[in-house]
Every structure is written in C-alpha cells, then in structure tokens.
Amino acid sequence: MKKEKIVFKNGLIDLAQPRLGTKVIYKTDDFFASANRIINPAPAVWKEGVFDTHGKWMDGWESRRKRTSGHDYLILKLGKPGRIKKIDVDTSHFNGNQPSMVSLEGCNLSKNQTIKQAKWFQILGKKKTKANSHHFFNVSNNKVITHVKFNIFPDGGVARLRLYGNIATENIKYGNQAINLTAMVNGASVIACNNEHFGKAENILAPGKAINMGDGWETRRRRGPGYDWLIINSVPGKQIKAIEISTHHFKGNYPSHCTLQAAYVKKGSANQIIKQSNKWKHLLNQAKLSANKTHKFKNQLMKNDKINYIKINIFPDGGISRIKLIGKAL
C-alpha cells in the first residue's frame, strides 16, 4: 500500500489572517479592488465577466495605473505580534496587471505609539513577481513584528498576502486561571497532520465557533485501513480539567470516534515528534462523536501530567471544527 504523505505545518500560522485581528490600516490606493481582500483567508477566485463601476472585478488588492513617481503600498496591523518565517505573495488571476516587484518592511510599535512613529526595517528585499503565481520566500529576520508595510512596484494587483510565522508568546500573561491551551490566539499551532484535503488543520485552533464546514479540519474519505491524525504544539500546561471537541457543521461527515494522546517534549524535530507520538499516553480514550455538536469531557487519565503536545486521532476520517483543552499554563 502507498505510504501516506505527511503535511508538515512546522508550527507556523498565517499572522495576516483577520480572525487573529489583523487588518489593513492604510493603503495608498485601491481603486480597482479593495485592499481588505488581500488578507481574505479563502483562496482567490475568478469571476468571469463580472465588472463593477471601476472595471473588472478582481479578488485581491489592485491599485490604478500610476502616472506619478513612487509606488503603492499598504500597511497591516497584525492582530497578534509575531515573528514571520515564510511569505507567500499570491498573484492568482492577475495576468498583465500584477506588480513588477514587491518588498516587505516591518516595525514593532508599543500600544502607546502611532504608525507615524514607526521605524521600518526590511523583512524582504525587492523581488520580481510573475503573473498568476504563488511566490514563496523565507525570512531570516527574527524580530517581533506588530505592523507590516507591503510595497508593490510601481502599481498593480496582488490576490493574497500570507505571512506565516509564530505568535510572540513572551509578552502574553496567562495568569493562574485556567485557559484554553490549544487556542491559536494563546500561541498554539499545528506541527503536522496526515491529511487536510477539505479543511486546514489550523482551523480547529481558531477563536469562536466555526462559521461553516470549511472553517474546520476535514480529511478526504478513507478507502483503506488506518485513521487520520494531527499534532498540536499547545501552550505548555498542566492540571488539564476539561476537553471540548466540536463537530459543528459536520453532519454526514463527522468521525465515528476519536482519541487524544499527549506528552511533554523538551525538544525534537517534527519527524521525531511524529514518530514518538504513537507511544504517548492517552488523554482521552475512545470518545464517540456525534453530528454538529460540542462534546465535553472531563480529564480522567492525565490529571497531574505536564503537556505541550497533543495528538488528535480521528476514526476513520472526517471533520471536526474546534478543540479546546482547558488547563493552567506552566
């Protein structure tokens, strides 16, 4: 049998996504297409023959043709300060109207500072862009960033901007109260999963209730033996009291049942963690799941254990929308 291909997420999330609170706070121009579309979490779409009062409707940010010196740019305020590791500049459906080049700058502002006080530093130097393409770049800068300035030269359109990285957790004050250790906004992330055909794994860590079936993690239909899984790097915690697993919007495609395994791992590569995970203790054993429901469980198996990794196993396949692990941060 063909070996399943693991999807490595490496603990990176898109810091530009609106559900973290990220928003566009300034743009030089968005005559043809709203700058707000550039951080839409859904893939860009093409609408054949659709025009608005300014011209062809485009799913992204598009400025008018520049007839003066300079270039266009926009500024994002990140919902959660973080460190950017990888960038995806997506020009999908922009063909002949994409920028010639792009670059990114960042800054770190305190709550009392305004954008006018920003001291910008380079995240990504000028890079050439092509039509209708994803452009992936690695970032070596390790600074914490609160705002991003995205420059396009000299004008044009970009469908999506993804800023993959980690939320800066050093300034988060967890306190002594029980929190959701698997919340994206608290710093949790997905390390790897075996499949995310219909819905991204990181969706299960998102805040709030899922808005639809696409806002969860859903695998393809399994046609052979085995089961599906994902591994979360949680907020390091202890005294796990409660577990919630939601299947909201999943009505004919929820898993039959699930188990949770957990461990405290000091260090290790993603491959090592995946290999070790098969031997982790069970945090939740053989929990039956139902359609479109929040399932609540009390922790009976690992009451005194420290954890920082959780493995969710779903049998045999299907979708879940959210997971919560309520405990105290270390």
Coordinates of C-alpha atoms in Angstrom, one line a residue:
M1 CA 0.0 0.0 0.0
K2 CA 1.2 3.5 -0.8
K3 CA 2.5 5.4 2.2
E4 CA 0.6 8.4 3.2
K5 CA 2.2 11.8 2.7
I6 CA 2.5 13.8 5.9
V7 CA 1.6 17.5 5.7
F8 CA 4.2 19.4 7.7
K9 CA 2.9 22.7 9.2
N10 CA 6.0 23.3 11.4
G11 CA 4.1 25.3 13.9
L12 CA 3.6 28.2 11.5
I13 CA 0.3 30.0 11.2
D14 CA -0.8 32.9 8.9
L15 CA -0.3 36.0 11.0
A16 CA -2.1 38.1 8.4
Q17 CA -5.4 36.3 8.9
P18 CA -8.3 38.5 10.1
R19 CA -9.5 36.1 12.7
L20 CA -6.4 37.0 14.7
G21 CA -7.5 40.6 14.5
T22 CA -5.2 41.6 11.6
K23 CA -6.5 44.5 9.5
V24 CA -5.4 46.9 6.8
I25 CA -4.9 50.3 8.4
Y26 CA -3.6 52.3 5.4
K27 CA -3.3 52.0 1.6
T28 CA -2.1 54.4 -1.0
D29 CA -4.7 53.4 -3.4
D30 CA -7.2 50.6 -4.0
F31 CA -9.2 52.0 -7.0
F32 CA -9.8 48.7 -8.8
A33 CA -10.0 46.2 -5.8
S34 CA -10.3 46.7 -2.1
A35 CA -7.0 46.3 -0.1
N36 CA -9.0 44.3 2.5
R37 CA -9.3 41.4 0.1
I38 CA -5.6 40.7 0.3
I39 CA -5.9 39.0 3.7
N40 CA -9.1 37.1 2.9
P41 CA -8.4 33.5 4.3
A42 CA -10.1 31.9 1.3
P43 CA -8.2 31.2 -1.9
A44 CA -8.7 33.9 -4.6
V45 CA -11.4 33.3 -7.1
W46 CA -12.0 34.4 -10.7
K47 CA -15.5 35.7 -11.7
E48 CA -15.8 35.6 -15.5
G49 CA -17.5 38.6 -17.0
V50 CA -18.1 40.4 -13.7
F51 CA -17.4 44.2 -13.7
D52 CA -18.1 47.0 -11.2
T53 CA -18.2 50.7 -11.6
H54 CA -14.4 50.9 -11.7
G55 CA -13.7 48.0 -14.1
K56 CA -13.2 44.2 -13.9
W57 CA -13.9 42.8 -10.5
M58 CA -10.8 41.2 -9.0
D59 CA -10.4 39.1 -5.9
G60 CA -7.4 40.9 -4.3
W61 CA -5.9 44.3 -3.9
E62 CA -5.5 46.3 -7.1
S63 CA -4.4 49.9 -7.4
R64 CA -4.9 52.2 -10.5
R65 CA -2.1 52.7 -13.1
K66 CA 0.3 55.1 -11.5
R67 CA 1.0 58.2 -13.6
T68 CA 3.3 59.9 -11.0
S69 CA 6.6 58.9 -9.3
G70 CA 6.7 56.5 -6.4
H71 CA 5.0 53.2 -5.7
D72 CA 1.9 51.9 -4.0
Y73 CA 1.8 50.2 -0.6
L74 CA -0.4 49.1 2.2
I75 CA 0.1 48.7 6.0
L76 CA -1.2 45.8 8.0
K77 CA -1.6 45.9 11.8
L78 CA -1.1 42.3 13.0
G79 CA -3.8 41.1 15.4
K80 CA -1.1 39.3 17.4
P81 CA 2.6 40.4 17.3
G82 CA 4.8 37.7 15.9
R83 CA 7.9 36.5 14.0
I84 CA 7.5 36.0 10.3
K85 CA 9.3 32.9 8.9
K86 CA 7.8 32.5 5.4
I87 CA 5.9 34.7 3.0
D88 CA 3.5 33.9 0.1
V89 CA 2.8 36.7 -2.3
D90 CA -0.1 35.3 -4.5
T91 CA -0.9 36.9 -7.8
S92 CA -3.6 34.4 -8.8
H93 CA -5.8 35.7 -11.6
F94 CA -3.6 38.8 -12.0
N95 CA -2.2 38.5 -15.5
G96 CA -0.8 41.6 -17.1
N97 CA -1.8 43.7 -14.1
Q98 CA 0.5 42.2 -11.4
P99 CA 3.3 44.4 -9.9
S100 CA 6.7 44.3 -11.4
M101 CA 8.3 43.8 -8.0
V102 CA 7.3 43.6 -4.3
S103 CA 9.0 44.1 -0.9
L104 CA 8.1 44.0 2.8
E105 CA 9.1 46.0 5.8
G106 CA 8.2 45.6 9.4
C107 CA 8.2 47.5 12.7
N108 CA 7.5 46.9 16.4
L109 CA 5.3 49.5 18.0
S110 CA 4.2 49.7 21.6
K111 CA 0.5 50.2 22.4
N112 CA 1.2 53.9 23.1
Q113 CA 2.9 54.5 19.7
T114 CA 1.3 55.6 16.5
I115 CA 2.2 54.4 13.0
K116 CA 3.8 57.8 12.4
Q117 CA 6.5 56.8 14.9
A118 CA 7.3 53.5 13.1
K119 CA 11.0 52.8 12.4
W120 CA 10.7 50.4 9.5
F121 CA 13.2 47.6 8.9
Q122 CA 13.5 45.2 5.9
I123 CA 11.7 41.9 6.0
L124 CA 12.0 41.1 2.3
G125 CA 14.0 43.0 -0.2
K126 CA 12.7 43.7 -3.7
K127 CA 11.7 40.5 -5.5
K128 CA 10.3 40.1 -9.1
T129 CA 6.8 38.8 -9.4
K130 CA 5.1 36.8 -12.2
A131 CA 1.5 36.7 -13.4
N132 CA -0.9 34.3 -11.8
S133 CA 1.6 32.7 -9.4
H134 CA 2.5 31.9 -5.8
H135 CA 5.8 33.5 -4.8
F136 CA 7.3 31.9 -1.6
F137 CA 10.1 33.5 0.3
N138 CA 11.9 32.6 3.5
V139 CA 12.6 35.2 6.1
S140 CA 15.8 35.3 8.2
N141 CA 14.8 38.2 10.4
N142 CA 13.8 37.1 13.9
K143 CA 12.4 40.3 15.2
V144 CA 8.9 40.6 16.7
I145 CA 6.7 42.5 14.3
T146 CA 3.5 44.4 15.1
H147 CA 3.0 46.1 11.7
V148 CA 3.9 45.2 8.1
K149 CA 4.3 47.5 5.1
F150 CA 3.7 45.7 1.8
N151 CA 5.2 47.5 -1.2
I152 CA 4.3 46.9 -4.8
F153 CA 6.4 48.5 -7.6
P154 CA 5.1 50.6 -9.2
D155 CA 1.4 49.6 -9.0
G156 CA -1.0 46.7 -9.9
G157 CA -2.7 43.8 -8.2
V158 CA -2.0 41.1 -5.7
A159 CA -4.6 38.5 -4.8
R160 CA -3.4 37.4 -1.3
L161 CA -0.6 38.0 1.1
R162 CA 0.2 35.2 3.6
L163 CA 2.7 35.9 6.5
Y164 CA 3.5 32.5 8.0
G165 CA 5.1 32.6 11.4
N166 CA 4.7 32.3 15.2
I167 CA 2.8 34.5 17.7
A168 CA 5.2 36.1 20.1
T169 CA 4.2 34.5 23.4
E170 CA 6.8 36.1 25.7
N171 CA 4.5 39.0 26.4
I172 CA 1.3 37.1 26.9
K173 CA 0.3 37.0 30.5
Y174 CA -1.5 33.7 31.1
G175 CA -2.1 34.2 34.8
N176 CA -3.1 31.5 37.2
Q177 CA -6.5 30.9 35.8
A178 CA -7.4 28.0 33.5
I179 CA -7.1 28.9 29.8
N180 CA -7.6 27.2 26.5
L181 CA -4.2 25.6 25.9
T182 CA -5.0 24.8 22.3
A183 CA -6.1 28.4 21.3
M184 CA -4.3 29.9 18.3
V185 CA -4.5 33.3 20.0
N186 CA -2.6 31.9 23.0
G187 CA 0.2 30.6 20.8
A188 CA -0.9 27.1 20.0
S189 CA -0.1 25.8 16.5
V190 CA -0.2 22.6 14.3
I191 CA 3.0 20.7 13.8
A192 CA 1.8 18.2 11.2
C193 CA -1.2 16.1 10.0
N194 CA -1.6 13.2 7.7
N195 CA -4.3 15.0 5.6
E196 CA -6.2 18.3 5.2
H197 CA -7.9 17.7 1.9
F198 CA -11.1 19.7 2.6
G199 CA -10.2 22.0 5.5
K200 CA -7.0 23.3 7.0
A201 CA -5.8 21.7 10.3
E202 CA -5.1 25.0 12.0
N203 CA -8.8 25.9 11.8
I204 CA -9.5 23.8 14.9
L205 CA -7.4 26.2 16.9
A206 CA -9.2 29.3 15.8
P207 CA -11.3 31.5 18.1
G208 CA -15.0 31.3 18.3
K209 CA -17.5 28.9 16.8
A210 CA -16.8 27.7 13.2
I211 CA -18.8 29.7 10.7
N212 CA -19.3 26.8 8.3
M213 CA -18.0 23.4 7.3
G214 CA -15.0 25.0 5.5
D215 CA -13.9 26.6 8.8
G216 CA -12.8 23.2 10.3
W217 CA -10.4 20.4 9.7
E218 CA -11.7 17.8 7.3
T219 CA -9.9 14.9 5.7
R220 CA -10.7 13.0 2.4
R221 CA -12.8 9.9 2.5
R222 CA -10.5 7.0 3.6
R223 CA -10.7 4.0 1.3
G224 CA -8.2 1.8 3.1
P225 CA -7.2 0.8 6.6
G226 CA -6.0 3.3 9.2
Y227 CA -7.1 6.6 10.6
D228 CA -6.4 10.3 10.3
W229 CA -4.5 12.5 12.8
L230 CA -2.9 15.8 13.6
I231 CA -0.4 17.0 16.2
I232 CA -0.7 20.3 18.1
N233 CA 2.1 22.2 19.8
S234 CA -0.1 23.6 22.7
V235 CA 0.7 26.2 25.3
P236 CA 2.8 24.3 27.8
G237 CA 0.3 23.4 30.6
K238 CA -0.8 21.2 33.5
Q239 CA -3.9 20.4 35.5
I240 CA -6.0 19.7 32.4
K241 CA -9.6 19.8 33.6
A242 CA -11.8 19.7 30.6
I243 CA -11.7 18.8 26.9
E244 CA -14.1 20.1 24.2
I245 CA -14.3 18.7 20.7
S246 CA -16.7 20.3 18.3
T247 CA -18.2 18.9 15.1
H248 CA -20.3 21.9 14.3
H249 CA -21.5 21.9 10.7
F250 CA -20.2 18.3 10.2
K251 CA -23.4 16.3 9.8
G252 CA -22.8 13.4 7.5
N253 CA -19.0 13.6 7.6
Y254 CA -18.0 13.7 11.2
P255 CA -15.6 11.0 12.6
S256 CA -17.1 7.9 14.2
H257 CA -14.9 8.5 17.3
C258 CA -11.6 10.0 18.4
T259 CA -8.8 9.6 20.9
L260 CA -6.3 12.2 22.2
Q261 CA -2.7 11.5 23.2
A262 CA -0.4 14.0 24.9
A263 CA 3.2 14.4 26.2
Y264 CA 5.7 17.0 27.4
V265 CA 8.6 17.1 24.9
K266 CA 11.5 19.3 25.6
K267 CA 12.9 19.3 22.1
G268 CA 12.8 17.4 18.8
S269 CA 12.3 17.8 15.1
A270 CA 8.8 17.4 13.6
N271 CA 9.8 13.9 12.3
Q272 CA 11.0 12.9 15.7
I273 CA 7.8 14.2 17.4
I274 CA 5.6 12.4 14.9
K275 CA 7.5 9.1 15.5
Q276 CA 7.3 9.4 19.3
S277 CA 3.6 10.3 19.2
N278 CA 2.5 6.8 18.7
K279 CA 3.7 5.9 22.2
W280 CA 2.3 9.0 24.0
K281 CA -0.1 8.5 26.9
H282 CA -3.8 8.8 26.2
L283 CA -5.5 11.9 27.4
L284 CA -8.9 10.8 26.0
N285 CA -9.7 7.3 25.0
Q286 CA -12.3 6.1 22.5
A287 CA -14.7 9.0 22.6
K288 CA -17.8 8.6 20.4
L289 CA -18.6 11.6 18.3
S290 CA -21.9 12.9 17.0
A291 CA -23.0 15.3 14.3
N292 CA -23.0 19.1 14.7
K293 CA -22.3 19.1 18.4
T294 CA -19.8 20.3 21.1
H295 CA -18.6 17.2 23.0
K296 CA -17.4 17.9 26.6
F297 CA -15.2 15.5 28.5
K298 CA -13.5 15.6 31.9
N299 CA -9.8 14.7 32.0
Q300 CA -9.6 11.4 33.9
L301 CA -6.3 10.0 32.5
M302 CA -3.5 12.6 32.8
K303 CA -4.6 14.8 35.7
N304 CA -1.1 15.6 37.0
D305 CA 0.9 15.5 33.8
K306 CA 2.6 18.4 32.1
I307 CA 1.9 18.6 28.4
N308 CA 3.0 20.7 25.4
Y309 CA 2.0 18.4 22.5
I310 CA -1.4 16.8 21.7
K311 CA -2.2 14.3 19.1
I312 CA -5.8 14.0 17.8
N313 CA -6.7 10.7 16.2
I314 CA -10.0 10.5 14.3
F315 CA -11.5 7.2 13.1
P316 CA -11.6 6.6 10.3
D317 CA -11.8 10.1 8.7
G318 CA -14.0 13.1 8.6
G319 CA -14.1 16.6 10.0
I320 CA -14.0 18.4 13.4
S321 CA -14.4 22.2 13.7
R322 CA -12.7 23.1 17.1
I323 CA -10.8 21.7 20.0
K324 CA -10.4 23.2 23.5
L325 CA -8.1 21.9 26.2
I326 CA -8.8 23.8 29.5
G327 CA -5.9 23.9 31.9
K328 CA -3.2 26.1 33.5
A329 CA -0.2 27.4 31.7
L330 CA 3.2 26.5 33.0

